[in-house]
Amino acid sequence: MFNIKVLFTSVVLYLFVYATPAFSNNKQVFYFEDRYGGEIQVSASESSSGEINYTFIITDDLDPVDVFYDYVVSTLHTQNYTYVQYGAPCPSCNVAHSVPNNQTNAIPLVREVASGRKNIANKFIEGIATTLGNRSANEVFDRATNQGKEKSPIKFFVNSRNGVPMSVCEITSAGCEDVNEVLVLQAANQRIIFEIEKGKDLAYWERTEKIQSAIYNYSRAKQYSCMITFSGDKNDLRSQITCFPSF
């Protein structure tokens, strides 16, 4: 439906940047199933001022707009979920699952419904449904994608192939628009380098902080650790964030 620019050459892979501590008070990695039954991973964070940031991680063969619509449907039907360690209290747990671990080879997990309108996994969509006074997926989707950027949570999609990020876009009423402020390089030893250009005014910096939060979300969801450095001069200063697997 919408074209997504994939910025890469045969030796260099491009994408986006780092994280800001402003989105550290409330955070969660959750999941939902798309229309094909595939599992979509989302990382969300909420600042102390109540600003929310969502980052969706999908494969490059999926349409981000369709995936976002599926997220709206999943939320309205209370089908978003998280994974908790097997044996932990979770009244709505089901579906066995395990993730790799370098010490035990696998950690047994079970699926738990992310219930409650105030749960960060549901908060944005449930807020729109409450404002509209109905739970029509089409109407909620239209409102969610047509909200002004200054009022709407940034909804970034990271498109990946074989687990490697390839491009990033942001959901708006026009589709999924490319994020051009960020340069991403794939380095050796599974490292990813995110580079973002210097902001030129207050509005630009505010958007930059949201992009940084999206990168923080992505790194957390992928269980990466990151370190930041700066390059260039005062007229062309860039922050460079190097992220790598924590294990």
C-alpha positions as protocol buffer text, in pm:
chain_id: "A"
residue {
  index: 1
  type: MET
  ca { x: 0 y: 0 z: 0 }
}
residue {
  index: 2
  type: PHE
  ca { x: 268 y: 246 z: 103 }
}
residue {
  index: 3
  type: ASN
  ca { x: 626 y: 245 z: -15 }
}
residue {
  index: 4
  type: ILE
  ca { x: 897 y: 234 z: 251 }
}
residue {
  index: 5
  type: LYS
  ca { x: 1241 y: 351 z: 153 }
}
residue {
  index: 6
  type: VAL
  ca { x: 1510 y: 100 z: 246 }
}
residue {
  index: 7
  type: LEU
  ca { x: 1837 y: 287 z: 285 }
}
residue {
  index: 8
  type: PHE
  ca { x: 2126 y: 52 z: 225 }
}
residue {
  index: 9
  type: THR
  ca { x: 2414 y: -39 z: -1 }
}
residue {
  index: 10
  type: SER
  ca { x: 2590 y: -369 z: -47 }
}
residue {
  index: 11
  type: VAL
  ca { x: 2816 y: -299 z: 248 }
}
residue {
  index: 12
  type: VAL
  ca { x: 2635 y: -40 z: 462 }
}
residue {
  index: 13
  type: LEU
  ca { x: 2290 y: -58 z: 624 }
}
residue {
  index: 14
  type: TYR
  ca { x: 2108 y: 259 z: 724 }
}
residue {
  index: 15
  type: LEU
  ca { x: 1841 y: 327 z: 988 }
}
residue {
  index: 16
  type: PHE
  ca { x: 1805 y: 544 z: 1308 }
}
residue {
  index: 17
  type: VAL
  ca { x: 1928 y: 640 z: 1676 }
}
residue {
  index: 18
  type: TYR
  ca { x: 1958 y: 630 z: 2058 }
}
residue {
  index: 19
  type: ALA
  ca { x: 1757 y: 677 z: 2372 }
}
residue {
  index: 20
  type: THR
  ca { x: 1661 y: 950 z: 2610 }
}
residue {
  index: 21
  type: PRO
  ca { x: 1620 y: 896 z: 2986 }
}
residue {
  index: 22
  type: ALA
  ca { x: 1302 y: 1105 z: 2976 }
}
residue {
  index: 23
  type: PHE
  ca { x: 1108 y: 789 z: 2885 }
}
residue {
  index: 24
  type: SER
  ca { x: 1224 y: 571 z: 3173 }
}
residue {
  index: 25
  type: ASN
  ca { x: 942 y: 587 z: 3428 }
}
residue {
  index: 26
  type: ASN
  ca { x: 707 y: 334 z: 3269 }
}
residue {
  index: 27
  type: LYS
  ca { x: 814 y: 89 z: 3002 }
}
residue {
  index: 28
  type: GLN
  ca { x: 703 y: -244 z: 2867 }
}
residue {
  index: 29
  type: VAL
  ca { x: 764 y: -489 z: 2586 }
}
residue {
  index: 30
  type: PHE
  ca { x: 439 y: -647 z: 2469 }
}
residue {
  index: 31
  type: TYR
  ca { x: 305 y: -846 z: 2174 }
}
residue {
  index: 32
  type: PHE
  ca { x: -3 y: -897 z: 1959 }
}
residue {
  index: 33
  type: GLU
  ca { x: -96 y: -1116 z: 1664 }
}
residue {
  index: 34
  type: ASP
  ca { x: -146 y: -967 z: 1319 }
}
residue {
  index: 35
  type: ARG
  ca { x: -413 y: -1077 z: 1070 }
}
residue {
  index: 36
  type: TYR
  ca { x: -191 y: -1362 z: 952 }
}
residue {
  index: 37
  type: GLY
  ca { x: -140 y: -1502 z: 1301 }
}
residue {
  index: 38
  type: GLY
  ca { x: 218 y: -1372 z: 1320 }
}
residue {
  index: 39
  type: GLU
  ca { x: 353 y: -1230 z: 1645 }
}
residue {
  index: 40
  type: ILE
  ca { x: 440 y: -858 z: 1647 }
}
residue {
  index: 41
  type: GLN
  ca { x: 672 y: -719 z: 1913 }
}
residue {
  index: 42
  type: VAL
  ca { x: 616 y: -368 z: 2047 }
}
residue {
  index: 43
  type: SER
  ca { x: 824 y: -170 z: 2295 }
}
residue {
  index: 44
  type: ALA
  ca { x: 651 y: 118 z: 2473 }
}
residue {
  index: 45
  type: SER
  ca { x: 768 y: 386 z: 2714 }
}
residue {
  index: 46
  type: GLU
  ca { x: 593 y: 664 z: 2903 }
}
residue {
  index: 47
  type: SER
  ca { x: 754 y: 974 z: 3051 }
}
residue {
  index: 48
  type: SER
  ca { x: 672 y: 1130 z: 3386 }
}
residue {
  index: 49
  type: SER
  ca { x: 466 y: 1389 z: 3196 }
}
residue {
  index: 50
  type: GLY
  ca { x: 251 y: 1115 z: 3042 }
}
residue {
  index: 51
  type: GLU
  ca { x: 400 y: 1123 z: 2691 }
}
residue {
  index: 52
  type: ILE
  ca { x: 395 y: 778 z: 2532 }
}
residue {
  index: 53
  type: ASN
  ca { x: 619 y: 636 z: 2262 }
}
residue {
  index: 54
  type: TYR
  ca { x: 552 y: 310 z: 2074 }
}
residue {
  index: 55
  type: THR
  ca { x: 804 y: 123 z: 1859 }
}
residue {
  index: 56
  type: PHE
  ca { x: 685 y: -170 z: 1647 }
}
residue {
  index: 57
  type: ILE
  ca { x: 934 y: -424 z: 1517 }
}
residue {
  index: 58
  type: ILE
  ca { x: 827 y: -602 z: 1200 }
}
residue {
  index: 59
  type: THR
  ca { x: 972 y: -793 z: 905 }
}
residue {
  index: 60
  type: ASP
  ca { x: 1014 y: -603 z: 580 }
}
residue {
  index: 61
  type: ASP
  ca { x: 744 y: -802 z: 401 }
}
residue {
  index: 62
  type: LEU
  ca { x: 466 y: -660 z: 620 }
}
residue {
  index: 63
  type: ASP
  ca { x: 279 y: -334 z: 558 }
}
residue {
  index: 64
  type: PRO
  ca { x: 323 y: -110 z: 867 }
}
residue {
  index: 65
  type: VAL
  ca { x: -20 y: 48 z: 817 }
}
residue {
  index: 66
  type: ASP
  ca { x: -190 y: -293 z: 815 }
}
residue {
  index: 67
  type: VAL
  ca { x: 8 y: -394 z: 1123 }
}
residue {
  index: 68
  type: PHE
  ca { x: -96 y: -78 z: 1306 }
}
residue {
  index: 69
  type: TYR
  ca { x: -461 y: -147 z: 1218 }
}
residue {
  index: 70
  type: ASP
  ca { x: -420 y: -498 z: 1357 }
}
residue {
  index: 71
  type: TYR
  ca { x: -279 y: -343 z: 1676 }
}
residue {
  index: 72
  type: VAL
  ca { x: -592 y: -128 z: 1708 }
}
residue {
  index: 73
  type: VAL
  ca { x: -813 y: -436 z: 1665 }
}
residue {
  index: 74
  type: SER
  ca { x: -605 y: -638 z: 1912 }
}
residue {
  index: 75
  type: THR
  ca { x: -626 y: -362 z: 2174 }
}
residue {
  index: 76
  type: LEU
  ca { x: -1000 y: -314 z: 2138 }
}
residue {
  index: 77
  type: HIS
  ca { x: -1048 y: -690 z: 2179 }
}
residue {
  index: 78
  type: THR
  ca { x: -814 y: -709 z: 2480 }
}
residue {
  index: 79
  type: GLN
  ca { x: -572 y: -939 z: 2300 }
}
residue {
  index: 80
  type: ASN
  ca { x: -236 y: -767 z: 2361 }
}
residue {
  index: 81
  type: TYR
  ca { x: -9 y: -978 z: 2578 }
}
residue {
  index: 82
  type: THR
  ca { x: 326 y: -1009 z: 2751 }
}
residue {
  index: 83
  type: TYR
  ca { x: 542 y: -1305 z: 2851 }
}
residue {
  index: 84
  type: VAL
  ca { x: 618 y: -1381 z: 3215 }
}
residue {
  index: 85
  type: GLN
  ca { x: 848 y: -1640 z: 3366 }
}
residue {
  index: 86
  type: TYR
  ca { x: 687 y: -1978 z: 3418 }
}
residue {
  index: 87
  type: GLY
  ca { x: 558 y: -2019 z: 3772 }
}
residue {
  index: 88
  type: ALA
  ca { x: 513 y: -1647 z: 3835 }
}
residue {
  index: 89
  type: PRO
  ca { x: 164 y: -1533 z: 3942 }
}
residue {
  index: 90
  type: CYS
  ca { x: -38 y: -1451 z: 3631 }
}
residue {
  index: 91
  type: PRO
  ca { x: -414 y: -1515 z: 3649 }
}
residue {
  index: 92
  type: SER
  ca { x: -462 y: -1495 z: 3271 }
}
residue {
  index: 93
  type: CYS
  ca { x: -156 y: -1693 z: 3160 }
}
residue {
  index: 94
  type: ASN
  ca { x: -164 y: -1934 z: 2868 }
}
residue {
  index: 95
  type: VAL
  ca { x: 50 y: -2062 z: 2578 }
}
residue {
  index: 96
  type: ALA
  ca { x: 394 y: -2193 z: 2671 }
}
residue {
  index: 97
  type: HIS
  ca { x: 691 y: -2005 z: 2527 }
}
residue {
  index: 98
  type: SER
  ca { x: 1066 y: -1994 z: 2582 }
}
residue {
  index: 99
  type: VAL
  ca { x: 1350 y: -1757 z: 2497 }
}
residue {
  index: 100
  type: PRO
  ca { x: 1723 y: -1832 z: 2460 }
}
residue {
  index: 101
  type: ASN
  ca { x: 1954 y: -1776 z: 2754 }
}
residue {
  index: 102
  type: ASN
  ca { x: 2330 y: -1827 z: 2753 }
}
residue {
  index: 103
  type: GLN
  ca { x: 2324 y: -1998 z: 3094 }
}
residue {
  index: 104
  type: THR
  ca { x: 2018 y: -2223 z: 3086 }
}
residue {
  index: 105
  type: ASN
  ca { x: 1968 y: -2243 z: 2706 }
}
residue {
  index: 106
  type: ALA
  ca { x: 1600 y: -2153 z: 2746 }
}
residue {
  index: 107
  type: ILE
  ca { x: 1383 y: -1963 z: 2992 }
}
residue {
  index: 108
  type: PRO
  ca { x: 1029 y: -2106 z: 3015 }
}
residue {
  index: 109
  type: LEU
  ca { x: 769 y: -1832 z: 2978 }
}
residue {
  index: 110
  type: VAL
  ca { x: 392 y: -1817 z: 2954 }
}
residue {
  index: 111
  type: ARG
  ca { x: 167 y: -1566 z: 2783 }
}
residue {
  index: 112
  type: GLU
  ca { x: -29 y: -1321 z: 2998 }
}
residue {
  index: 113
  type: VAL
  ca { x: -297 y: -1086 z: 2870 }
}
residue {
  index: 114
  type: ALA
  ca { x: -199 y: -718 z: 2903 }
}
residue {
  index: 115
  type: SER
  ca { x: -531 y: -620 z: 3056 }
}
residue {
  index: 116
  type: GLY
  ca { x: -658 y: -285 z: 3177 }
}
residue {
  index: 117
  type: ARG
  ca { x: -720 y: 41 z: 2994 }
}
residue {
  index: 118
  type: LYS
  ca { x: -435 y: 210 z: 3179 }
}
residue {
  index: 119
  type: ASN
  ca { x: -184 y: -59 z: 3087 }
}
residue {
  index: 120
  type: ILE
  ca { x: 75 y: 112 z: 2864 }
}
residue {
  index: 121
  type: ALA
  ca { x: 12 y: -152 z: 2595 }
}
residue {
  index: 122
  type: ASN
  ca { x: -350 y: -35 z: 2567 }
}
residue {
  index: 123
  type: LYS
  ca { x: -350 y: 322 z: 2698 }
}
residue {
  index: 124
  type: PHE
  ca { x: -326 y: 516 z: 2371 }
}
residue {
  index: 125
  type: ILE
  ca { x: -594 y: 324 z: 2181 }
}
residue {
  index: 126
  type: GLU
  ca { x: -826 y: 291 z: 2481 }
}
residue {
  index: 127
  type: GLY
  ca { x: -800 y: 666 z: 2536 }
}
residue {
  index: 128
  type: ILE
  ca { x: -914 y: 730 z: 2180 }
}
residue {
  index: 129
  type: ALA
  ca { x: -1202 y: 481 z: 2213 }
}
residue {
  index: 130
  type: THR
  ca { x: -1315 y: 657 z: 2530 }
}
residue {
  index: 131
  type: THR
  ca { x: -1298 y: 997 z: 2362 }
}
residue {
  index: 132
  type: LEU
  ca { x: -1499 y: 874 z: 2063 }
}
residue {
  index: 133
  type: GLY
  ca { x: -1751 y: 696 z: 2282 }
}
residue {
  index: 134
  type: ASN
  ca { x: -1738 y: 378 z: 2072 }
}
residue {
  index: 135
  type: ARG
  ca { x: -1507 y: 89 z: 1992 }
}
residue {
  index: 136
  type: SER
  ca { x: -1524 y: 85 z: 1614 }
}
residue {
  index: 137
  type: ALA
  ca { x: -1183 y: -28 z: 1490 }
}
residue {
  index: 138
  type: ASN
  ca { x: -1212 y: 185 z: 1175 }
}
residue {
  index: 139
  type: GLU
  ca { x: -1299 y: 503 z: 1363 }
}
residue {
  index: 140
  type: VAL
  ca { x: -1033 y: 449 z: 1631 }
}
residue {
  index: 141
  type: PHE
  ca { x: -773 y: 375 z: 1362 }
}
residue {
  index: 142
  type: ASP
  ca { x: -863 y: 690 z: 1169 }
}
residue {
  index: 143
  type: ARG
  ca { x: -839 y: 905 z: 1482 }
}
residue {
  index: 144
  type: ALA
  ca { x: -511 y: 745 z: 1586 }
}
residue {
  index: 145
  type: THR
  ca { x: -345 y: 812 z: 1250 }
}
residue {
  index: 146
  type: ASN
  ca { x: -490 y: 1160 z: 1202 }
}
residue {
  index: 147
  type: GLN
  ca { x: -389 y: 1310 z: 1535 }
}
residue {
  index: 148
  type: GLY
  ca { x: -137 y: 1592 z: 1518 }
}
residue {
  index: 149
  type: LYS
  ca { x: 219 y: 1479 z: 1579 }
}
residue {
  index: 150
  type: GLU
  ca { x: 242 y: 1709 z: 1880 }
}
residue {
  index: 151
  type: LYS
  ca { x: -46 y: 1520 z: 2045 }
}
residue {
  index: 152
  type: SER
  ca { x: 1 y: 1166 z: 1923 }
}
residue {
  index: 153
  type: PRO
  ca { x: 248 y: 909 z: 2054 }
}
residue {
  index: 154
  type: ILE
  ca { x: 526 y: 859 z: 1804 }
}
residue {
  index: 155
  type: LYS
  ca { x: 449 y: 528 z: 1634 }
}
residue {
  index: 156
  type: PHE
  ca { x: 771 y: 406 z: 1476 }
}
residue {
  index: 157
  type: PHE
  ca { x: 807 y: 90 z: 1274 }
}
residue {
  index: 158
  type: VAL
  ca { x: 1145 y: -77 z: 1246 }
}
residue {
  index: 159
  type: ASN
  ca { x: 1156 y: -298 z: 940 }
}
residue {
  index: 160
  type: SER
  ca { x: 1402 y: -584 z: 971 }
}
residue {
  index: 161
  type: ARG
  ca { x: 1529 y: -881 z: 774 }
}
residue {
  index: 162
  type: ASN
  ca { x: 1662 y: -1185 z: 961 }
}
residue {
  index: 163
  type: GLY
  ca { x: 1658 y: -978 z: 1279 }
}
residue {
  index: 164
  type: VAL
  ca { x: 1871 y: -699 z: 1129 }
}
residue {
  index: 165
  type: PRO
  ca { x: 1711 y: -348 z: 1110 }
}
residue {
  index: 166
  type: MET
  ca { x: 1681 y: -215 z: 757 }
}
residue {
  index: 167
  type: SER
  ca { x: 1456 y: 92 z: 761 }
}
residue {
  index: 168
  type: VAL
  ca { x: 1235 y: 302 z: 985 }
}
residue {
  index: 169
  type: CYS
  ca { x: 909 y: 484 z: 921 }
}
residue {
  index: 170
  type: GLU
  ca { x: 653 y: 671 z: 1128 }
}
residue {
  index: 171
  type: ILE
  ca { x: 277 y: 607 z: 1107 }
}
residue {
  index: 172
  type: THR
  ca { x: 74 y: 914 z: 1002 }
}
residue {
  index: 173
  type: SER
  ca { x: -247 y: 976 z: 809 }
}
residue {
  index: 174
  type: ALA
  ca { x: -37 y: 967 z: 489 }
}
residue {
  index: 175
  type: GLY
  ca { x: 88 y: 614 z: 556 }
}
residue {
  index: 176
  type: CYS
  ca { x: 425 y: 522 z: 703 }
}
residue {
  index: 177
  type: GLU
  ca { x: 661 y: 813 z: 638 }
}
residue {
  index: 178
  type: ASP
  ca { x: 1036 y: 762 z: 625 }
}
residue {
  index: 179
  type: VAL
  ca { x: 1244 y: 890 z: 915 }
}
residue {
  index: 180
  type: ASN
  ca { x: 1523 y: 1079 z: 743 }
}
residue {
  index: 181
  type: GLU
  ca { x: 1698 y: 1236 z: 1041 }
}
residue {
  index: 182
  type: VAL
  ca { x: 1880 y: 917 z: 1132 }
}
residue {
  index: 183
  type: LEU
  ca { x: 2161 y: 721 z: 976 }
}
residue {
  index: 184
  type: VAL
  ca { x: 2211 y: 361 z: 1084 }
}
residue {
  index: 185
  type: LEU
  ca { x: 2515 y: 148 z: 1012 }
}
residue {
  index: 186
  type: GLN
  ca { x: 2556 y: -223 z: 1060 }
}
residue {
  index: 187
  type: ALA
  ca { x: 2897 y: -294 z: 1215 }
}
residue {
  index: 188
  type: ALA
  ca { x: 3094 y: -606 z: 1304 }
}
residue {
  index: 189
  type: ASN
  ca { x: 3002 y: -840 z: 1592 }
}
residue {
  index: 190
  type: GLN
  ca { x: 2626 y: -769 z: 1561 }
}
residue {
  index: 191
  type: ARG
  ca { x: 2676 y: -403 z: 1651 }
}
residue {
  index: 192
  type: ILE
  ca { x: 2444 y: -136 z: 1515 }
}
residue {
  index: 193
  type: ILE
  ca { x: 2549 y: 227 z: 1505 }
}
residue {
  index: 194
  type: PHE
  ca { x: 2275 y: 490 z: 1515 }
}
residue {
  index: 195
  type: GLU
  ca { x: 2360 y: 846 z: 1416 }
}
residue {
  index: 196
  type: ILE
  ca { x: 2131 y: 1149 z: 1439 }
}
residue {
  index: 197
  type: GLU
  ca { x: 2197 y: 1500 z: 1315 }
}
residue {
  index: 198
  type: LYS
  ca { x: 2199 y: 1804 z: 1541 }
}
residue {
  index: 199
  type: GLY
  ca { x: 1865 y: 1977 z: 1605 }
}
residue {
  index: 200
  type: LYS
  ca { x: 1819 y: 2325 z: 1464 }
}
residue {
  index: 201
  type: ASP
  ca { x: 1531 y: 2457 z: 1677 }
}
residue {
  index: 202
  type: LEU
  ca { x: 1314 y: 2361 z: 1974 }
}
residue {
  index: 203
  type: ALA
  ca { x: 1056 y: 2171 z: 1769 }
}
residue {
  index: 204
  type: TYR
  ca { x: 1333 y: 1976 z: 1598 }
}
residue {
  index: 205
  type: TRP
  ca { x: 1490 y: 1884 z: 1930 }
}
residue {
  index: 206
  type: GLU
  ca { x: 1156 y: 1768 z: 2068 }
}
residue {
  index: 207
  type: ARG
  ca { x: 1113 y: 1537 z: 1770 }
}
residue {
  index: 208
  type: THR
  ca { x: 1474 y: 1421 z: 1809 }
}
residue {
  index: 209
  type: GLU
  ca { x: 1405 y: 1322 z: 2170 }
}
residue {
  index: 210
  type: LYS
  ca { x: 1109 y: 1113 z: 2057 }
}
residue {
  index: 211
  type: ILE
  ca { x: 1319 y: 943 z: 1791 }
}
residue {
  index: 212
  type: GLN
  ca { x: 1584 y: 873 z: 2053 }
}
residue {
  index: 213
  type: SER
  ca { x: 1317 y: 721 z: 2274 }
}
residue {
  index: 214
  type: ALA
  ca { x: 1205 y: 497 z: 1987 }
}
residue {
  index: 215
  type: ILE
  ca { x: 1562 y: 375 z: 1949 }
}
residue {
  index: 216
  type: TYR
  ca { x: 1582 y: 312 z: 2319 }
}
residue {
  index: 217
  type: ASN
  ca { x: 1262 y: 107 z: 2287 }
}
residue {
  index: 218
  type: TYR
  ca { x: 1407 y: -91 z: 1999 }
}
residue {
  index: 219
  type: SER
  ca { x: 1731 y: -161 z: 2186 }
}
residue {
  index: 220
  type: ARG
  ca { x: 1543 y: -272 z: 2496 }
}
residue {
  index: 221
  type: ALA
  ca { x: 1316 y: -502 z: 2297 }
}
residue {
  index: 222
  type: LYS
  ca { x: 1618 y: -662 z: 2129 }
}
residue {
  index: 223
  type: GLN
  ca { x: 1804 y: -684 z: 2463 }
}
residue {
  index: 224
  type: TYR
  ca { x: 2087 y: -463 z: 2339 }
}
residue {
  index: 225
  type: SER
  ca { x: 2315 y: -243 z: 2547 }
}
residue {
  index: 226
  type: CYS
  ca { x: 2413 y: 97 z: 2409 }
}
residue {
  index: 227
  type: MET
  ca { x: 2686 y: 357 z: 2453 }
}
residue {
  index: 228
  type: ILE
  ca { x: 2684 y: 711 z: 2317 }
}
residue {
  index: 229
  type: THR
  ca { x: 2962 y: 928 z: 2171 }
}
residue {
  index: 230
  type: PHE
  ca { x: 2962 y: 1253 z: 1973 }
}
residue {
  index: 231
  type: SER
  ca { x: 3131 y: 1335 z: 1644 }
}
residue {
  index: 232
  type: GLY
  ca { x: 3172 y: 1638 z: 1418 }
}
residue {
  index: 233
  type: ASP
  ca { x: 3211 y: 2004 z: 1515 }
}
residue {
  index: 234
  type: LYS
  ca { x: 2973 y: 2249 z: 1679 }
}
residue {
  index: 235
  type: ASN
  ca { x: 2816 y: 2334 z: 1341 }
}
residue {
  index: 236
  type: ASP
  ca { x: 2752 y: 1971 z: 1248 }
}
residue {
  index: 237
  type: LEU
  ca { x: 2742 y: 1776 z: 1574 }
}
residue {
  index: 238
  type: ARG
  ca { x: 2606 y: 1421 z: 1563 }
}
residue {
  index: 239
  type: SER
  ca { x: 2533 y: 1183 z: 1845 }
}
residue {
  index: 240
  type: GLN
  ca { x: 2648 y: 832 z: 1769 }
}
residue {
  index: 241
  type: ILE
  ca { x: 2500 y: 544 z: 1963 }
}
residue {
  index: 242
  type: THR
  ca { x: 2656 y: 201 z: 1935 }
}
residue {
  index: 243
  type: CYS
  ca { x: 2425 y: -85 z: 2036 }
}
residue {
  index: 244
  type: PHE
  ca { x: 2524 y: -449 z: 2079 }
}
residue {
  index: 245
  type: PRO
  ca { x: 2374 y: -769 z: 2223 }
}
residue {
  index: 246
  type: SER
  ca { x: 2381 y: -779 z: 2603 }
}
residue {
  index: 247
  type: PHE
  ca { x: 2456 y: -1153 z: 2614 }
}
